[in-house]
Short mmCIF file of C-alpha atoms in Angstrom, two decimals:
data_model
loop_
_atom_site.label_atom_id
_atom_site.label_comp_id
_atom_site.label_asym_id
_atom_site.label_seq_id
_atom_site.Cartn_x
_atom_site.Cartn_y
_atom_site.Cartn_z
CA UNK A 1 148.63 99.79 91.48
CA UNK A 2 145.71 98.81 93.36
CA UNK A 3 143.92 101.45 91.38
CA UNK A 4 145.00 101.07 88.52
CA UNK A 5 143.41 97.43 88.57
CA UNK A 6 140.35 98.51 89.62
CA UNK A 7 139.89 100.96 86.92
CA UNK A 8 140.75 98.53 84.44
CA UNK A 9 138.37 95.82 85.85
CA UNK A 10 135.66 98.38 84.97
CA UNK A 11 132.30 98.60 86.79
CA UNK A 12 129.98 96.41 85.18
CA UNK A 13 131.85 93.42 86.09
CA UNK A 14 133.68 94.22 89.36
CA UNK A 15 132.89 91.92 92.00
CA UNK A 16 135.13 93.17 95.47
CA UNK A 17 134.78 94.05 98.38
CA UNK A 18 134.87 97.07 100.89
CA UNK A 19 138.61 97.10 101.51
CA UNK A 20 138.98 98.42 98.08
CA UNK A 21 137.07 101.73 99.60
CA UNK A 22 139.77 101.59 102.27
CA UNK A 23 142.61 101.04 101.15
CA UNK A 24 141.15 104.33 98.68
CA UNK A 25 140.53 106.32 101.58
CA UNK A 26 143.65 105.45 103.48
CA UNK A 27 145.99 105.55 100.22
CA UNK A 28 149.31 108.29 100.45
CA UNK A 29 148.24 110.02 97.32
CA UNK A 30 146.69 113.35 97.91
CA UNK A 31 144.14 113.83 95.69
CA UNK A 32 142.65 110.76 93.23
CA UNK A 33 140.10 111.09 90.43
CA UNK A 34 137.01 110.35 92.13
CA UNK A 35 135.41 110.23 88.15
CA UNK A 36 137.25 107.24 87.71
CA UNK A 37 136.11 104.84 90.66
CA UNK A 38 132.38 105.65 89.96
CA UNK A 39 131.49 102.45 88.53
CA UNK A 40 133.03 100.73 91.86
CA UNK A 41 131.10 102.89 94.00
CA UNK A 42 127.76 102.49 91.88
CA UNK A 43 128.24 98.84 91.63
CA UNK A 44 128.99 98.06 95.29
CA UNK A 45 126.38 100.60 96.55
CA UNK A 46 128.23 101.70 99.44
CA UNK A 47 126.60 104.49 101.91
CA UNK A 48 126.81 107.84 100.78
CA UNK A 49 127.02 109.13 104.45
CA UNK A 50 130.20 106.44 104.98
CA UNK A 51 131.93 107.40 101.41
CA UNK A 52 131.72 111.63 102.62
CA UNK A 53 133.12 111.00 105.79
CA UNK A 54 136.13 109.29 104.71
CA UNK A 55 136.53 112.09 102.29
CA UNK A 56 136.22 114.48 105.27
CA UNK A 57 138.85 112.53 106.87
CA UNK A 58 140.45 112.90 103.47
CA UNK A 59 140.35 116.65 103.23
CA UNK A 60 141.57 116.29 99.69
CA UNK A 61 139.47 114.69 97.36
CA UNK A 62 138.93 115.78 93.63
CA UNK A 63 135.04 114.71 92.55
CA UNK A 64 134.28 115.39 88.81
CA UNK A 65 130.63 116.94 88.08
CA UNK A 66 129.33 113.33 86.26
CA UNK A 67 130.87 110.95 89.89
CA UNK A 68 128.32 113.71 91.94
CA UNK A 69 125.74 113.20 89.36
CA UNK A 70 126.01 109.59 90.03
CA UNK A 71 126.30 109.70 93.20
CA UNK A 72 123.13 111.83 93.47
CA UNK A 73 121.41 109.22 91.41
CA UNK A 74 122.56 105.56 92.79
CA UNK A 75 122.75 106.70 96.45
CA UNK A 76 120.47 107.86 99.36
CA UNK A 77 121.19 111.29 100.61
CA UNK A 78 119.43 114.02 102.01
CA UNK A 79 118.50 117.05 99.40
CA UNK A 80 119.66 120.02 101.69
CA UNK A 81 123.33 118.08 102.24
CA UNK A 82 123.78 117.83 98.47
CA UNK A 83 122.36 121.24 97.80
CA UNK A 84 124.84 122.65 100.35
CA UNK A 85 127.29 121.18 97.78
CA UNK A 86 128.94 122.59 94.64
CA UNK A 87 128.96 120.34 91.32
CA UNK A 88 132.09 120.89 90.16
CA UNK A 89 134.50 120.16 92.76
CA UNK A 90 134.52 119.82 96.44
CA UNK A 91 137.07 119.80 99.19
CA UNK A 92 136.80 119.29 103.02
CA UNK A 93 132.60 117.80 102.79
CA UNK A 94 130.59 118.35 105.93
CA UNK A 95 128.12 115.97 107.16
CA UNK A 96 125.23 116.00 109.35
CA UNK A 97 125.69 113.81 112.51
CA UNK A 98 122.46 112.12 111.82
CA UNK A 99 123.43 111.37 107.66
CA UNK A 100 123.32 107.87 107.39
CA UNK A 101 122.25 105.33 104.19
CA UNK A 102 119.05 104.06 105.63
CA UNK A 103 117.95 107.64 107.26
CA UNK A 104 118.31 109.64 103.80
CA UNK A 105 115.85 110.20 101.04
CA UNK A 106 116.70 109.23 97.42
CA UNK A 107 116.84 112.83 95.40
CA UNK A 108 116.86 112.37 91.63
CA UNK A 109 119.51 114.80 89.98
CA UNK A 110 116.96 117.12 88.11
CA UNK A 111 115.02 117.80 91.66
CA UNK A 112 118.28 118.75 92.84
CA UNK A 113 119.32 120.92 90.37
CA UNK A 114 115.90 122.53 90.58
CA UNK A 115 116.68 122.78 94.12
CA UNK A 116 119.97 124.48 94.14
CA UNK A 117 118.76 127.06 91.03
CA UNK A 118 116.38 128.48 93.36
CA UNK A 119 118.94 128.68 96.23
CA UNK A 120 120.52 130.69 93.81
CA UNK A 121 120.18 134.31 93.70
CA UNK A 122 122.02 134.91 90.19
CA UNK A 123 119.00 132.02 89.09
CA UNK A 124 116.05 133.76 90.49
CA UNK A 125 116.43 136.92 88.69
CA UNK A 126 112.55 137.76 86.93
CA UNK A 127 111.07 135.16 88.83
CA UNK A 128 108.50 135.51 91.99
CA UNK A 129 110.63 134.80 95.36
CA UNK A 130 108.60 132.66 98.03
CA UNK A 131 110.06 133.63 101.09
CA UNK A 132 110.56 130.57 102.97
CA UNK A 133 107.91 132.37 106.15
CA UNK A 134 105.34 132.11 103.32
CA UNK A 135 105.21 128.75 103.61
CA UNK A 136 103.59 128.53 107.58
CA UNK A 137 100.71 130.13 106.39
CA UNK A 138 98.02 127.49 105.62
CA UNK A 139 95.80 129.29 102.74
CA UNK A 140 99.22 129.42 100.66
CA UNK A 141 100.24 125.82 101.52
CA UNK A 142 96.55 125.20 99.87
CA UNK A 143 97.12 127.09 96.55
CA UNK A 144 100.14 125.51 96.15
CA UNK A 145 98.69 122.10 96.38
CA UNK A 146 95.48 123.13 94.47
CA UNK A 147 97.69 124.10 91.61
CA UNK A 148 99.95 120.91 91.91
CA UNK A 149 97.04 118.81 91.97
CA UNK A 150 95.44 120.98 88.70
CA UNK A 151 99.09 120.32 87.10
CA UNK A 152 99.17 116.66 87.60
CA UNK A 153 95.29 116.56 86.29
CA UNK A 154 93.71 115.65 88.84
CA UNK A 155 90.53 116.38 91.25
CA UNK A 156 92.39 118.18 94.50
CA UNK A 157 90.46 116.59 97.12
CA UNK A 158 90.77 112.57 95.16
CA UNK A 159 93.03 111.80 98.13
CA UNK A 160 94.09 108.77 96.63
CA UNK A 161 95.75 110.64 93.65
CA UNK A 162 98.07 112.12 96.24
CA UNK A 163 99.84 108.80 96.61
CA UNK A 164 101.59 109.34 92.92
CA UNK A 165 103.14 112.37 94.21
CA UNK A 166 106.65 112.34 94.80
CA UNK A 167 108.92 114.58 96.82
CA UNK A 168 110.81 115.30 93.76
CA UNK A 169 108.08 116.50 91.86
CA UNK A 170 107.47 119.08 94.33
CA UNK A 171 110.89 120.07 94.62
CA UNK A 172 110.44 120.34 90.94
CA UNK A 173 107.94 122.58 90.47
CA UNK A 174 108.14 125.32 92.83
CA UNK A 175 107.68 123.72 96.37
CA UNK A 176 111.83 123.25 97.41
CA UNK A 177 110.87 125.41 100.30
CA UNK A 178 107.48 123.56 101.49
CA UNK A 179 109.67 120.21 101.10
CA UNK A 180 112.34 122.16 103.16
CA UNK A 181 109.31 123.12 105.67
CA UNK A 182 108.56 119.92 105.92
CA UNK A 183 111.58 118.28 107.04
CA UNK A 184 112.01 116.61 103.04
CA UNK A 185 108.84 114.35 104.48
CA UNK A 186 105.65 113.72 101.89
CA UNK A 187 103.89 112.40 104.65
CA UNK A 188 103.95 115.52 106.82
CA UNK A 189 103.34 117.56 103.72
CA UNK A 190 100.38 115.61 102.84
CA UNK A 191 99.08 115.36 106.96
CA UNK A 192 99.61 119.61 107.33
CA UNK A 193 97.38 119.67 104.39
CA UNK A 194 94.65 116.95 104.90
CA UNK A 195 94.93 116.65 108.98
CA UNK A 196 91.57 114.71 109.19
CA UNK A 197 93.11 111.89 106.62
CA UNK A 198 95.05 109.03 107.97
CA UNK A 199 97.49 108.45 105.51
CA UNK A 200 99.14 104.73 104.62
CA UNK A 201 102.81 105.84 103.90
CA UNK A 202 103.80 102.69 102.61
CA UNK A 203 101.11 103.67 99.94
CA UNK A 204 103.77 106.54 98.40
CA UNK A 205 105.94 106.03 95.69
CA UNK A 206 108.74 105.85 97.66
CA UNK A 207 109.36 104.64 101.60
CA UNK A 208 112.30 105.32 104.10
CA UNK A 209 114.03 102.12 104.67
CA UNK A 210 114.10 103.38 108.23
CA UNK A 211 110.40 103.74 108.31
CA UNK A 212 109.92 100.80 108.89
CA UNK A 213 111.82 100.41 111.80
CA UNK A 214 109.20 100.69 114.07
CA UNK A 215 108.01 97.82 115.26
CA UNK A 216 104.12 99.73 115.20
CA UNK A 217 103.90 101.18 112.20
CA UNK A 218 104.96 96.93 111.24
CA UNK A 219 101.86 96.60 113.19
CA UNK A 220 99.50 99.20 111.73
CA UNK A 221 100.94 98.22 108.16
CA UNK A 222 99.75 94.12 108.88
CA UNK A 223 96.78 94.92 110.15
CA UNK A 224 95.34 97.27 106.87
CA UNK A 225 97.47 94.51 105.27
CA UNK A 226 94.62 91.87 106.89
CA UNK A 227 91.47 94.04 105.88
CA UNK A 228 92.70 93.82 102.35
CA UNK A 229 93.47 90.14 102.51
CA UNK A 230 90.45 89.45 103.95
CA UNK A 231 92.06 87.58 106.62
CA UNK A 232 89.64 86.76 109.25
CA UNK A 233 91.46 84.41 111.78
CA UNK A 234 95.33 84.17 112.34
CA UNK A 235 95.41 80.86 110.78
CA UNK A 236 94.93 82.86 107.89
CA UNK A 237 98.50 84.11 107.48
CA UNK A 238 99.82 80.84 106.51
CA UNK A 239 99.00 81.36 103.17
CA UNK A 240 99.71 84.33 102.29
CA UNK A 241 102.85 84.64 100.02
CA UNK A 242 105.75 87.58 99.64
CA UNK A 243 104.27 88.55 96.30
CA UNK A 244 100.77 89.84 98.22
CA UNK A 245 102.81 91.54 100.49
CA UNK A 246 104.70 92.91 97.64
CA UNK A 247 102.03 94.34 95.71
CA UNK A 248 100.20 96.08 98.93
CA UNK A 249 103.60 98.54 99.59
CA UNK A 250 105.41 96.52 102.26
CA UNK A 251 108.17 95.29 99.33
CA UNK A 252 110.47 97.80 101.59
CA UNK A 253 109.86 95.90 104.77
CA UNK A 254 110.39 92.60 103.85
CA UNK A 255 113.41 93.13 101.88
CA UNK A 256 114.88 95.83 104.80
CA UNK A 257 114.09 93.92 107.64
CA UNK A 258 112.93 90.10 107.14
CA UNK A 259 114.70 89.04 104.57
CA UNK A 260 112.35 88.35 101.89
CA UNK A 261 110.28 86.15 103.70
CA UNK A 262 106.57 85.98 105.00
CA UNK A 263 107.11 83.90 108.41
CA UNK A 264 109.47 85.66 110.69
CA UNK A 265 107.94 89.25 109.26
CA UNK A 266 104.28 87.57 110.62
CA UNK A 267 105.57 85.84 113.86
CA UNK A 268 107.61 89.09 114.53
CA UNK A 269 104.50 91.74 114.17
CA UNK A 270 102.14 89.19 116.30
CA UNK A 271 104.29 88.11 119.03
CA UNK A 272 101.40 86.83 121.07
CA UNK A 273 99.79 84.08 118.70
CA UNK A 274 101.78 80.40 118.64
CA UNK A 275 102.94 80.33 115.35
CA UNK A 276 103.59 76.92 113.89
CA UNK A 277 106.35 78.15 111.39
CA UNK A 278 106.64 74.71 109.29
CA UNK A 279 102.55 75.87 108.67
CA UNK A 280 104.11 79.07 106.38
CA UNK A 281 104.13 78.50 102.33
CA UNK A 282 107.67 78.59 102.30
CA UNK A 283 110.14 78.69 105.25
CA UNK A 284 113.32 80.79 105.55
CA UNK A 285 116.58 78.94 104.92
CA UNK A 286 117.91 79.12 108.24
CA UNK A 287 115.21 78.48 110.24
CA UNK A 288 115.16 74.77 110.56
CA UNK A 289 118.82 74.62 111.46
CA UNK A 290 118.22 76.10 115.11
CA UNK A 291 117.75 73.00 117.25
CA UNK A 292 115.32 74.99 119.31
CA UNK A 293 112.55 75.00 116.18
CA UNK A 294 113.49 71.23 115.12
CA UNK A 295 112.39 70.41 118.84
CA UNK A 296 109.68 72.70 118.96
CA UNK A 297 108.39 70.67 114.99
CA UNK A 298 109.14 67.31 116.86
CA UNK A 299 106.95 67.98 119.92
CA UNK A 300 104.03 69.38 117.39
CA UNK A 301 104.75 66.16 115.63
CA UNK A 302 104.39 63.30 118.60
CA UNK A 303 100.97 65.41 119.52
CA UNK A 304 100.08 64.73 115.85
CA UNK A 305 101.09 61.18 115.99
CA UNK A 306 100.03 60.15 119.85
CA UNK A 307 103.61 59.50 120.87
CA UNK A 308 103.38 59.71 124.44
CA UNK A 309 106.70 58.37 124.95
CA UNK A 310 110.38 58.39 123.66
CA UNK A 311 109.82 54.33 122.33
CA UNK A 312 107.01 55.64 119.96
CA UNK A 313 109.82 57.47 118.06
CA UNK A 314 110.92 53.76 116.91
CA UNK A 315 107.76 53.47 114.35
CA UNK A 316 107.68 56.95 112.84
CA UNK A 317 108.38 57.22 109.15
CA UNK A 318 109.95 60.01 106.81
CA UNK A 319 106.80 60.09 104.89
CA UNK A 320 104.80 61.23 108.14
CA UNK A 321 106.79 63.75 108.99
CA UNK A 322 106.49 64.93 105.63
CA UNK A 323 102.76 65.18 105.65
CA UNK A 324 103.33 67.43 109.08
CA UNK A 325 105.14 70.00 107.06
CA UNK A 326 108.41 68.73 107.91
CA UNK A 327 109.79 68.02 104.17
CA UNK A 328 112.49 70.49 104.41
CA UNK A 329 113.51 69.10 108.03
CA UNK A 330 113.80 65.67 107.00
CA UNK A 331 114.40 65.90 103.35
CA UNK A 332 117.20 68.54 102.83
CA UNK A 333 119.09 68.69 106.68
CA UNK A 334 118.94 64.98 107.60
CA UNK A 335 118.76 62.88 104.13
CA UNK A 336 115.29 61.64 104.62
CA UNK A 337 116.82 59.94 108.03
CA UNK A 338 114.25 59.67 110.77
CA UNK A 339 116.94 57.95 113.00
CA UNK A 340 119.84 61.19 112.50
CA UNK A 341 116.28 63.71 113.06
CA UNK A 342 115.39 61.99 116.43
CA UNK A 343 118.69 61.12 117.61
CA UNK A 344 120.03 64.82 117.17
CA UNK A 345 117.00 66.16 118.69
CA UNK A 346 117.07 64.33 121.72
CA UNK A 347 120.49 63.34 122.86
CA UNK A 348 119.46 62.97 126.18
CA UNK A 349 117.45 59.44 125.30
CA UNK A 350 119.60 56.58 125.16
CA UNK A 351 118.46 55.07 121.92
CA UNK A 352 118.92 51.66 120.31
CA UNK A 353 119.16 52.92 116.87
CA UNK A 354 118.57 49.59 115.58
CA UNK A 355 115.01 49.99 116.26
CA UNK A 356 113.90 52.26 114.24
CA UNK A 357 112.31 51.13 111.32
CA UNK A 358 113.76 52.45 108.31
CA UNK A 359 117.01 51.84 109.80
CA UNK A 360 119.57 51.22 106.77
CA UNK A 361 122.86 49.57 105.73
CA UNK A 362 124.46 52.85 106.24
CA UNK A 363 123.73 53.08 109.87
CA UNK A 364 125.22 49.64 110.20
CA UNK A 365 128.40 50.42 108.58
CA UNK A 366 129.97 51.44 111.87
CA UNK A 367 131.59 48.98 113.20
CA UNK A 368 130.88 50.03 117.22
CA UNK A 369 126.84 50.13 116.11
CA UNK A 370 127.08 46.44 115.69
CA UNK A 371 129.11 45.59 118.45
CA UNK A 372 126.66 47.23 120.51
CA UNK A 373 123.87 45.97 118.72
CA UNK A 374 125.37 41.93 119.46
CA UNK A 375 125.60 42.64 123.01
CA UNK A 376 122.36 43.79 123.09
CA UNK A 377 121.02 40.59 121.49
CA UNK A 378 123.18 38.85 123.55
CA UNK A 379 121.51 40.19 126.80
CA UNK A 380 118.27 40.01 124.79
CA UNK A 381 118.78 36.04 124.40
CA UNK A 382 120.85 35.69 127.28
CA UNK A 383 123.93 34.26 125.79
CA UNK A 384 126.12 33.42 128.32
CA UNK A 385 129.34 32.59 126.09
CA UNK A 386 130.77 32.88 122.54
CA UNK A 387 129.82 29.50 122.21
CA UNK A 388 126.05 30.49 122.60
CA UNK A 389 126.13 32.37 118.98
CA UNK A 390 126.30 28.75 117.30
CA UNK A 391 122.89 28.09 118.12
CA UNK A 392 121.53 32.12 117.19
CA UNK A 393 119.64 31.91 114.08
CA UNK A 394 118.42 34.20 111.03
CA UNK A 395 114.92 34.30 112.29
CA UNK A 396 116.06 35.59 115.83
CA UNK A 397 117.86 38.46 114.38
CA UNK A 398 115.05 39.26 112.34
CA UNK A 399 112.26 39.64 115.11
CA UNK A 400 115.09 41.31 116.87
CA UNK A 401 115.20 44.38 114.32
CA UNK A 402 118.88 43.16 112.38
CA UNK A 403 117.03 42.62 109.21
CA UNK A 404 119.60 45.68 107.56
CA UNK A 405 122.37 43.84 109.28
CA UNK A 406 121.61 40.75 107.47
CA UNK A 407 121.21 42.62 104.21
CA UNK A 408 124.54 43.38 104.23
CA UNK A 409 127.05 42.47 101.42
CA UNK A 410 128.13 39.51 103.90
CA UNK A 411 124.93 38.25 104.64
CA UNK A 412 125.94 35.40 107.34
CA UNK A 413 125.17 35.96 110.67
CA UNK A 414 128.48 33.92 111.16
CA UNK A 415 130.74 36.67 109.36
CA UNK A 416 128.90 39.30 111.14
#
C-alpha cells in the first residue's frame, strides 16, 4: 500500500521523507521494481552508498537498466563501483567500506559506458589495448595529454586550459585506465604531469564535497581568495559577499560546510583575528540567538557608547544600536525593545525597568511592574502611609520616569 501511494504521488511533486526508503528496504516483499521508485530516489537525493547497502542487506532487489541510468546520473558514486556493475539487473551489490555520498565522484552515464566497453573484451576487438602498466611510464602519460590537449584545441602547455578538463572527458576518450591510475583524481593526473605547477583544485569543473574538509586547503583557498580580492587588511573581509566567493570556485565550500554564508566560513579559516560578526554584510540566521554573541555585540556596544557602568544602559536608544550594526538584534529578536535586549542580556543586574527611556505602555501592562514601580516611588519620596499618595502629584511621577504609566488608558494617578 505504502507503495503503491508513492508511485502514484509521482516524483516531481513528492515531498517525504527518509522512512519511505525504510520502510522500502525493510518491506516483506522479496523483490520490488526498483524502476518504479526512481523519481523518489532522484527527488530526495538520498546517498548512493546508503541506498546499495540496504540493497545488500536486501539481497534481492530487481533494478531496471533506466533506475541505474539515473542513478548514475543524479547521484555521487565512484566509476570503478558502478563499472563493477551490470546494467541490466543486479543482485547481492558490493560496496567499498570507504563508499560514501560526500567521498564519491559524480560519473556522467556516457563516461561510464565508455568505461565499462573498454573493460570489455568482446568491445575491444580491432582496437589498440593500453595495458594498464603502460600508463607508469611518463613519456606515454605525455602523448596522451598532448593529444587530449590537441583534441580539445588547445596549446598543451596553456595550463590554464587544463582547468576545463573533466574526469569524464578523459574517461571518454581513451584515458579510463590513467583515471584508474590515478585514483579517479584530476588533480593528481594534472600534478604527475605538470609537477612544478601548483594547481588551485577548486579551479576544476568539478570539486569533492569532501575536499574541502580540510580545514588548510579552507586556508590556502582564502588566502588566493585575498590576492584576487585585493584584500589588504582583515578588515577587509567584511565586505565581501557569497556571490565573490561564488564566482572564484569556493560555491562547494560554502554551500558544504558554512551554510551559504560569508561570516562563520571567514571567522572559521582565521581563527586568530577578533572578528566583530555584526561587521559582516549579512549575518547568518542563527547567529544572534546565542546569548554568548548578543553579550559579546553589547560589550562592543557600551565601548562604542562610553557606558562604563550598568546605569548607562538606562539612556541607550534602539536607533543607536542600530547604527552599531545591531538592526537584526534589536529589530527582528527583541521588537525594537532596548529594555527586553538589556534585561535578557544581563540578568544578573537588578534593573528598574522603568528607567529606561523608551520604556512603553506595554511594559506597564503587568500588573507586578507597577506595584514595584509604587514602592519604589514610595521609598523614593518617602511615603510613610497610604495616606501619603494624596499629596503625590503628576509632576512627581513624571521626573520620576512614570510618564508611560500616566499615558495609560486611565490616566489618573489616583486609579493607578
Amino acid at each position: 500500500i505504502l507503495l503503491q501511494k508513492v508511485h502514484h504521488l509521482g516524483g516531481d511533486h513528492l515531498q517525504t521523507s527518509s522512512s519511505i526508503f525504510w520502510a522500502f528496504c525493510h518491506s516483506n516483499s522479496s523483490s520490488v521494481p526498483f524502476s518504479r521508485l526512481r523519481g523518489l530516489f532522484i527527488m530526495h537525493h538520498v546517498g548512493w552508498g546508503w541506498i546499495l547497502s540496504q540493497c545488500k542487506a536486501k539481497k534481492s532487489p530487481t533494478l531496471s537498466s533506466l533506475a541505474f541510468q539515473h542513478f548514475a546520473v543524479h547521484h555521487a558514486a565512484d566509476i570503478s563501483t558502478l563499472a563493477s556493475l551490470k546494467s541490466t539487473k543486479f543482485t547481492t551489490i558490493g560496496l567499498s567500506e570507504g563508499l560514501e555520498r560526500h567521498n564519491c565522484r559524480l560519473v556522467s552515464v556516457p563516461a561510464l559506458r565508455r568505461y565499462q566497453s573498454t573493460q570489455s573484451p568482446s568491445k575491444r576487438k580491432g582496437k589498440p589495448q593500453v595495458r594498464s602498466d603502460q600508463w607508469k611510464d611518463p613519456q606515454f602519460r605525455s602523448d596522451y595529454m598532448k593529444k587530449l590537449a590537441a583534441q580539445k584545441g588547445f596549446d598543451y602547455n596553456d595550463l590554464d586550459k587544463w582547468y576545463d578538463i573533466t574526469l569524464d572527458y578523459i574517461i571518454m576518450n581513451g584515458g579510463n585506465g590513467l583515471a584508474e591510475f590515478a585514483d579517479f583524481n584530476l588533480d593528481k593526473i594534472l600534478s604527475m604531469e605538470f609537477p612544478q605547477h601548483q594547481w588551485l583544485p577548486w579551479k576544476f569543473t568539478r570539486v569533492q564535497t569532501s575536499f574541502w574538509d580540510d580545514p588548510k586547503v579552507r586556508r590556502r583557498y582564502f588566502d588566493w581568495l585575498g590576492e584576487q580580492l585585493n584584500i589588504t587588511q582583515m578588515a577587509d573581509w567584511y565586505n565581501v559577499k557569497a556571490t565573490q566567493i561564488r564566482a572564484f570556485g569556493g560555491a562547494g565550500l560554502l554551500a558544504a560546510v558554512f551554510g551559504d554564508s560569508v561570516a562563520p566560513a571567514v571567522m572559521s579559516v582565521f581563527p586568530e583575528h577578533p572578528w566583530q560578526f555584526w561587521k559582516f554584510q549579512k549575518v547568518p540566521k542563527g547567529m544572534w540567538e546565542d546569548p554568548k554573541r548578543q553579550r559579546e555585540f553589547l560589550e562592543f556596544a557600551a565601548k562604542e557608547l562610553g557606558i562604563n557602568s550598568m546605569s548607562g544602559w538606562y539612556n541607550v536608544t534602539s536607533s543607536q544600536l542600530i547604527k552599531l550594526g545591531g538592526a537584526a538584534l534589536i529589530l527582528h529578536l527583541y521588537k525594537v525593545s532596548v529594555v527586553d535586549l538589556v534585561t535578557s542580556v544581563y540578568p544578573e543586574h537588578r534593573w528598574m525597568r522603568w528607567k529606561f527611556v523608551r520604556m512603553g505602555q506595554r511594559d506597564w501592562q503587568d500588573l507586578n511592574l507597577q506595584r514595584e514601580y509604587l514602592t519604589w516611588v514610595s521609598n523614593e519620596l518617602k511615603l510613610k502611609s497610604l495616606e501619603d499618595w494624596d499629596h503625590v502629584s503628576k509632576k512627581q511621577i513624571l521626573l520620576l520616569h512614570g510618564a508611560a504609566l500616566l499615558r495609560r488608558p486611565e490616566p489618573s494617578l489616583a486609579s493607578v
